[in-house]
Amino acid sequence: MLTVDVEDWNQLLDRRVGVQRPPSTAFRAQMHAVFGALDELGAHATFFVLGTTAADHPHLVAEIAERGHEIACHGYSHERVYQQAPAQFRADVERSLRIIERIASVRPRGYRAPIFSINRDSLWAYEILEELGFRYDASRCVTPWVPNPISPPAVAPYRIGLSRGRELWELPVASCTVAKHALPLGGASCWRFLPSGLHVRLLRNGKQPYHLLYVHPYECDPEPLRANLPSRSTRAEVRFARRRECWRNFRRQTTLARLQAIGEHFEFTTCSDALAILASTPKTEVRPTEAVPARAVVAV
């Protein structure tokens, strides 16, 4: 399952340092680099669209649908779920849904939390997502940035049992276990530190019917990322922006080459297309889980 988190890097950076500017021109080149890579691979992907980015770049979001890719929801404001109250979370997601539906005339059935931020303190989010009509969530990822994470790490898609007999699918980001430690495999930010051959070998040894991968448009930018803060920015803001530049530019050019390498061994598909096959698989195991205390998870 190949996914893209549709975020404008410059837009989010400006917000972090308190700068208000028109939408960046770099985002268009980044998105077309993604489109070009998918065309070359002959693949369709699931695009998790951020509401603020959709509002600033409606034509690019419409182009996602026109090209036959799946549009899913990434929320509106890119705020961490565990830092929101349930009512705030619901309003944020509903706002994003309204924008996406207006631009692309589709109702997303999949959701991914910003920074994979559904944790043990925000399990109520699953109930809200199901109530809003979502069929699957793709917010579980091995990452050090989320406190109090849901454990143990998920390695395969599964059903989350909710109240009143309802269910929501979870499609976790690909990972593996090495020396009892979970190692992320699905995100392009991690690929920079893994040799291509080892990365593909770990994916192939996973013995899962589907692995979920994700990239960001800025990781596919043909040009280095530049913050270009206004002259009135403080020294602290400039230092922060330079650190973000260094981190995001480090071996960033390996992303598209890695996708090509993975594509030589795997067939790429969308989350919904994979889920159509997964949902037809008989339920094989019921086990207790920490994900939703009220019931259990049915693993596939």
Short mmCIF file of C-alpha atoms in Angstrom, two decimals:
data_model
loop_
_atom_site.label_atom_id
_atom_site.label_comp_id
_atom_site.label_asym_id
_atom_site.label_seq_id
_atom_site.Cartn_x
_atom_site.Cartn_y
_atom_site.Cartn_z
CA MET A 1 0.00 0.00 0.00
CA LEU A 2 1.64 3.20 -1.18
CA THR A 3 0.49 6.40 0.55
CA VAL A 4 1.34 10.09 0.35
CA ASP A 5 0.83 12.59 3.18
CA VAL A 6 -0.21 15.73 1.31
CA GLU A 7 1.39 18.52 3.35
CA ASP A 8 3.01 21.77 2.22
CA TRP A 9 6.33 21.77 4.14
CA ASN A 10 6.77 25.53 3.84
CA GLN A 11 3.20 26.16 4.99
CA LEU A 12 3.67 24.07 8.15
CA LEU A 13 7.09 25.58 8.85
CA ASP A 14 5.72 29.11 8.51
CA ARG A 15 3.02 28.29 11.02
CA ARG A 16 5.56 26.88 13.49
CA VAL A 17 7.51 30.16 13.46
CA GLY A 18 4.42 32.41 13.38
CA VAL A 19 4.79 33.65 9.79
CA GLN A 20 1.77 34.33 7.55
CA ARG A 21 2.49 34.27 3.82
CA PRO A 22 0.77 33.25 0.58
CA PRO A 23 0.96 29.53 -0.34
CA SER A 24 4.43 28.41 -1.41
CA THR A 25 5.19 27.91 -5.09
CA ALA A 26 7.46 24.94 -4.34
CA PHE A 27 4.55 22.68 -3.43
CA ARG A 28 3.34 22.42 -7.03
CA ALA A 29 6.74 21.13 -8.21
CA GLN A 30 6.80 18.66 -5.30
CA MET A 31 3.37 17.25 -6.13
CA HIS A 32 4.19 16.91 -9.80
CA ALA A 33 7.37 15.05 -8.87
CA VAL A 34 5.15 12.60 -6.97
CA PHE A 35 2.72 12.32 -9.89
CA GLY A 36 5.59 11.74 -12.29
CA ALA A 37 7.08 9.00 -10.12
CA LEU A 38 3.72 7.22 -9.87
CA ASP A 39 3.21 7.48 -13.63
CA GLU A 40 6.64 5.95 -14.18
CA LEU A 41 5.80 3.12 -11.76
CA GLY A 42 2.38 2.65 -13.32
CA ALA A 43 0.96 2.80 -9.81
CA HIS A 44 -1.92 4.36 -7.94
CA ALA A 45 -1.56 5.56 -4.36
CA THR A 46 -3.65 6.80 -1.44
CA PHE A 47 -3.19 10.52 -0.75
CA PHE A 48 -3.92 11.59 2.84
CA VAL A 49 -4.84 15.23 2.25
CA LEU A 50 -4.35 17.90 4.93
CA GLY A 51 -7.25 20.35 5.01
CA THR A 52 -5.12 23.51 5.22
CA THR A 53 -3.06 22.38 2.25
CA ALA A 54 -6.18 21.52 0.26
CA ALA A 55 -7.59 24.99 0.94
CA ASP A 56 -4.37 26.61 -0.35
CA HIS A 57 -3.87 24.26 -3.33
CA PRO A 58 -7.33 23.14 -4.49
CA HIS A 59 -6.28 22.49 -8.10
CA LEU A 60 -3.58 20.03 -7.02
CA VAL A 61 -6.03 18.15 -4.80
CA ALA A 62 -8.51 17.97 -7.66
CA GLU A 63 -5.70 16.63 -9.86
CA ILE A 64 -5.14 13.75 -7.42
CA ALA A 65 -8.68 12.54 -8.09
CA GLU A 66 -8.46 13.23 -11.81
CA ARG A 67 -5.41 10.97 -12.02
CA GLY A 68 -7.35 8.10 -10.46
CA HIS A 69 -5.66 8.03 -7.06
CA GLU A 70 -7.49 7.53 -3.78
CA ILE A 71 -8.10 10.61 -1.62
CA ALA A 72 -8.10 10.10 2.14
CA CYS A 73 -8.14 12.53 5.08
CA HIS A 74 -5.21 13.85 7.15
CA GLY A 75 -7.28 16.19 9.30
CA TYR A 76 -7.32 19.96 8.89
CA SER A 77 -4.80 21.76 11.08
CA HIS A 78 -2.04 19.14 11.59
CA GLU A 79 -2.46 19.20 15.37
CA ARG A 80 -1.60 16.12 17.40
CA VAL A 81 -4.71 14.11 18.26
CA TYR A 82 -3.68 13.40 21.86
CA GLN A 83 -3.43 17.16 22.48
CA GLN A 84 -7.05 17.73 21.43
CA ALA A 85 -10.35 17.18 23.20
CA PRO A 86 -12.76 14.82 21.41
CA ALA A 87 -14.98 17.72 20.29
CA GLN A 88 -11.97 19.58 18.86
CA PHE A 89 -10.84 16.48 17.02
CA ARG A 90 -14.26 15.89 15.51
CA ALA A 91 -14.52 19.50 14.36
CA ASP A 92 -11.02 19.38 12.83
CA VAL A 93 -11.77 16.23 10.84
CA GLU A 94 -15.21 17.44 9.74
CA ARG A 95 -13.70 20.70 8.51
CA SER A 96 -11.18 18.80 6.41
CA LEU A 97 -13.88 16.52 5.01
CA ARG A 98 -15.97 19.50 3.88
CA ILE A 99 -13.03 21.03 2.02
CA ILE A 100 -12.02 17.78 0.34
CA GLU A 101 -15.58 16.98 -0.72
CA ARG A 102 -16.03 20.46 -2.17
CA ILE A 103 -12.79 20.26 -4.18
CA ALA A 104 -12.69 16.63 -5.28
CA SER A 105 -16.34 15.53 -4.97
CA VAL A 106 -15.34 12.44 -2.97
CA ARG A 107 -15.96 11.40 0.63
CA PRO A 108 -12.72 9.99 2.08
CA ARG A 109 -13.03 6.60 3.73
CA GLY A 110 -9.53 6.55 5.23
CA TYR A 111 -7.85 8.71 7.88
CA ARG A 112 -4.29 9.26 9.08
CA ALA A 113 -3.54 11.28 12.19
CA PRO A 114 -0.90 14.03 11.91
CA ILE A 115 2.42 12.72 13.20
CA PHE A 116 0.71 9.33 13.80
CA SER A 117 -0.63 10.85 17.01
CA ILE A 118 -3.40 8.47 18.11
CA ASN A 119 -2.02 6.99 21.32
CA ARG A 120 -3.36 5.38 24.49
CA ASP A 121 -4.58 8.79 25.68
CA SER A 122 -6.75 9.33 22.59
CA LEU A 123 -8.37 5.96 21.91
CA TRP A 124 -11.72 7.77 21.72
CA ALA A 125 -10.62 8.94 18.25
CA TYR A 126 -11.44 5.54 16.74
CA GLU A 127 -15.08 5.82 17.79
CA ILE A 128 -15.34 9.31 16.27
CA LEU A 129 -13.74 8.20 13.00
CA GLU A 130 -16.20 5.34 12.62
CA GLU A 131 -19.12 7.67 13.42
CA LEU A 132 -17.93 10.03 10.68
CA GLY A 133 -18.08 7.20 8.14
CA PHE A 134 -14.44 6.23 7.91
CA ARG A 135 -13.74 2.62 7.09
CA TYR A 136 -10.06 2.52 8.03
CA ASP A 137 -7.37 4.33 9.99
CA ALA A 138 -3.67 4.36 9.07
CA SER A 139 -2.19 6.09 12.11
CA ARG A 140 -0.11 3.38 13.75
CA CYS A 141 3.60 3.73 13.16
CA VAL A 142 6.77 2.86 15.06
CA THR A 143 7.99 6.34 15.99
CA PRO A 144 9.75 7.93 18.99
CA TRP A 145 7.71 11.12 18.60
CA VAL A 146 4.45 9.84 20.11
CA PRO A 147 4.27 9.49 23.93
CA ASN A 148 2.37 6.65 25.61
CA PRO A 149 2.07 4.67 22.36
CA ILE A 150 -0.33 1.82 21.73
CA SER A 151 1.54 -1.43 22.27
CA PRO A 152 2.73 -3.84 21.13
CA PRO A 153 3.68 -2.50 17.68
CA ALA A 154 1.30 -3.64 14.94
CA VAL A 155 2.84 -5.54 12.04
CA ALA A 156 -0.27 -6.43 9.99
CA PRO A 157 -3.68 -4.94 9.21
CA TYR A 158 -6.40 -5.76 11.74
CA ARG A 159 -9.93 -4.90 12.77
CA ILE A 160 -10.52 -2.72 15.83
CA GLY A 161 -13.62 -3.72 17.76
CA LEU A 162 -15.68 -0.70 18.81
CA SER A 163 -18.83 -0.22 20.89
CA ARG A 164 -22.20 -1.55 19.72
CA GLY A 165 -20.57 -4.19 17.52
CA ARG A 166 -18.97 -1.70 15.13
CA GLU A 167 -15.51 -2.07 13.59
CA LEU A 168 -12.76 0.03 12.07
CA TRP A 169 -9.81 -1.33 10.15
CA GLU A 170 -6.29 -0.36 11.18
CA LEU A 171 -3.61 -0.35 8.46
CA PRO A 172 -0.27 0.09 10.27
CA VAL A 173 2.89 1.42 8.65
CA ALA A 174 5.38 -1.32 7.78
CA SER A 175 7.88 -2.30 10.48
CA CYS A 176 9.94 -5.27 11.58
CA THR A 177 11.55 -6.52 14.78
CA VAL A 178 15.35 -6.68 15.06
CA ALA A 179 16.89 -7.92 18.33
CA LYS A 180 13.56 -7.33 20.10
CA HIS A 181 13.43 -3.73 18.89
CA ALA A 182 10.78 -2.46 16.45
CA LEU A 183 12.32 -0.94 13.34
CA PRO A 184 10.26 1.33 11.06
CA LEU A 185 10.37 0.39 7.38
CA GLY A 186 7.47 2.27 5.85
CA GLY A 187 8.42 5.96 5.96
CA ALA A 188 10.72 7.72 3.52
CA SER A 189 12.33 9.60 6.42
CA CYS A 190 13.65 6.22 7.61
CA TRP A 191 14.80 5.04 4.19
CA ARG A 192 17.65 7.55 4.23
CA PHE A 193 19.38 5.46 6.90
CA LEU A 194 18.79 2.00 5.39
CA PRO A 195 20.74 0.59 2.45
CA SER A 196 18.39 -0.21 -0.40
CA GLY A 197 19.17 -3.92 -0.53
CA LEU A 198 18.68 -4.37 3.22
CA HIS A 199 15.45 -2.40 3.15
CA VAL A 200 13.93 -4.53 0.40
CA ARG A 201 15.14 -7.72 2.08
CA LEU A 202 13.50 -6.75 5.39
CA LEU A 203 10.24 -6.01 3.59
CA ARG A 204 10.36 -9.32 1.73
CA ASN A 205 11.11 -11.22 4.94
CA GLY A 206 8.09 -9.69 6.65
CA LYS A 207 5.77 -12.40 5.29
CA GLN A 208 2.82 -9.99 5.34
CA PRO A 209 0.36 -9.83 2.43
CA TYR A 210 0.52 -6.02 2.51
CA HIS A 211 3.10 -3.51 3.69
CA LEU A 212 2.14 0.13 4.05
CA LEU A 213 4.62 2.78 2.89
CA TYR A 214 4.37 6.57 3.03
CA VAL A 215 6.14 9.55 1.52
CA HIS A 216 5.67 13.32 1.66
CA PRO A 217 5.75 15.60 -1.40
CA TYR A 218 8.71 17.54 0.02
CA GLU A 219 10.73 14.31 0.10
CA CYS A 220 10.32 14.16 -3.68
CA ASP A 221 11.23 17.79 -4.37
CA PRO A 222 13.76 18.05 -7.22
CA GLU A 223 15.30 21.07 -5.46
CA PRO A 224 16.66 21.39 -1.88
CA LEU A 225 14.13 22.63 0.66
CA ARG A 226 14.55 26.28 1.64
CA ALA A 227 12.71 28.02 4.48
CA ASN A 228 13.25 31.58 3.13
CA LEU A 229 12.01 33.26 6.30
CA PRO A 230 11.28 37.01 6.19
CA SER A 231 13.91 39.43 7.48
CA ARG A 232 11.88 40.20 10.60
CA SER A 233 12.21 36.60 11.86
CA THR A 234 13.96 36.17 15.19
CA ARG A 235 17.28 34.37 15.58
CA ALA A 236 15.51 31.51 17.35
CA GLU A 237 13.09 31.13 14.44
CA VAL A 238 15.92 31.18 11.92
CA ARG A 239 17.88 28.55 13.88
CA PHE A 240 14.80 26.35 14.08
CA ALA A 241 14.19 26.68 10.33
CA ARG A 242 17.82 25.86 9.51
CA ARG A 243 17.68 22.72 11.66
CA ARG A 244 14.52 21.64 9.84
CA GLU A 245 16.20 22.28 6.50
CA CYS A 246 19.22 20.17 7.43
CA TRP A 247 17.11 17.29 8.72
CA ARG A 248 14.73 17.21 5.77
CA ASN A 249 17.42 17.68 3.10
CA PHE A 250 19.72 14.92 4.39
CA ARG A 251 19.76 12.23 1.66
CA ARG A 252 16.31 13.40 0.59
CA GLN A 253 17.18 12.64 -3.03
CA THR A 254 17.13 8.89 -2.27
CA THR A 255 13.31 8.76 -1.93
CA LEU A 256 12.33 8.36 -5.57
CA ALA A 257 15.17 5.93 -6.26
CA ARG A 258 14.05 3.83 -3.28
CA LEU A 259 10.48 3.72 -4.57
CA GLN A 260 11.82 2.41 -7.86
CA ALA A 261 13.86 -0.25 -6.04
CA ILE A 262 10.86 -1.38 -3.99
CA GLY A 263 8.71 -1.39 -7.12
CA GLU A 264 10.99 -4.00 -8.66
CA HIS A 265 9.90 -6.49 -5.98
CA PHE A 266 6.38 -5.38 -5.00
CA GLU A 267 3.20 -4.24 -6.69
CA PHE A 268 1.90 -0.92 -5.39
CA THR A 269 -1.78 -0.42 -4.62
CA THR A 270 -4.11 1.90 -2.73
CA CYS A 271 -5.37 1.32 0.80
CA SER A 272 -8.95 0.86 -0.34
CA ASP A 273 -8.03 -1.68 -3.02
CA ALA A 274 -6.00 -3.67 -0.51
CA LEU A 275 -8.76 -3.42 2.08
CA ALA A 276 -11.31 -4.84 -0.35
CA ILE A 277 -9.25 -8.03 -0.42
CA LEU A 278 -8.41 -8.02 3.29
CA ALA A 279 -12.07 -7.60 4.27
CA SER A 280 -12.99 -10.76 2.38
CA THR A 281 -10.47 -12.80 4.39
CA PRO A 282 -12.10 -14.97 7.11
CA LYS A 283 -11.56 -13.85 10.68
CA THR A 284 -8.88 -16.12 12.05
CA GLU A 285 -8.08 -14.94 15.56
CA VAL A 286 -9.62 -12.92 18.37
CA ARG A 287 -7.18 -11.56 20.92
CA PRO A 288 -7.26 -8.91 23.63
CA THR A 289 -5.61 -5.62 22.79
CA GLU A 290 -4.61 -2.38 24.43
CA ALA A 291 -5.85 -0.45 21.42
CA VAL A 292 -9.51 -0.30 22.42
CA PRO A 293 -10.16 -1.58 25.95
CA ALA A 294 -13.89 -2.11 25.46
CA ARG A 295 -13.55 -5.07 23.12
CA ALA A 296 -10.95 -6.96 21.16
CA VAL A 297 -9.09 -6.90 17.91
CA VAL A 298 -9.71 -9.45 15.21
CA ALA A 299 -6.41 -10.04 13.43
CA VAL A 300 -6.10 -11.11 9.82
#
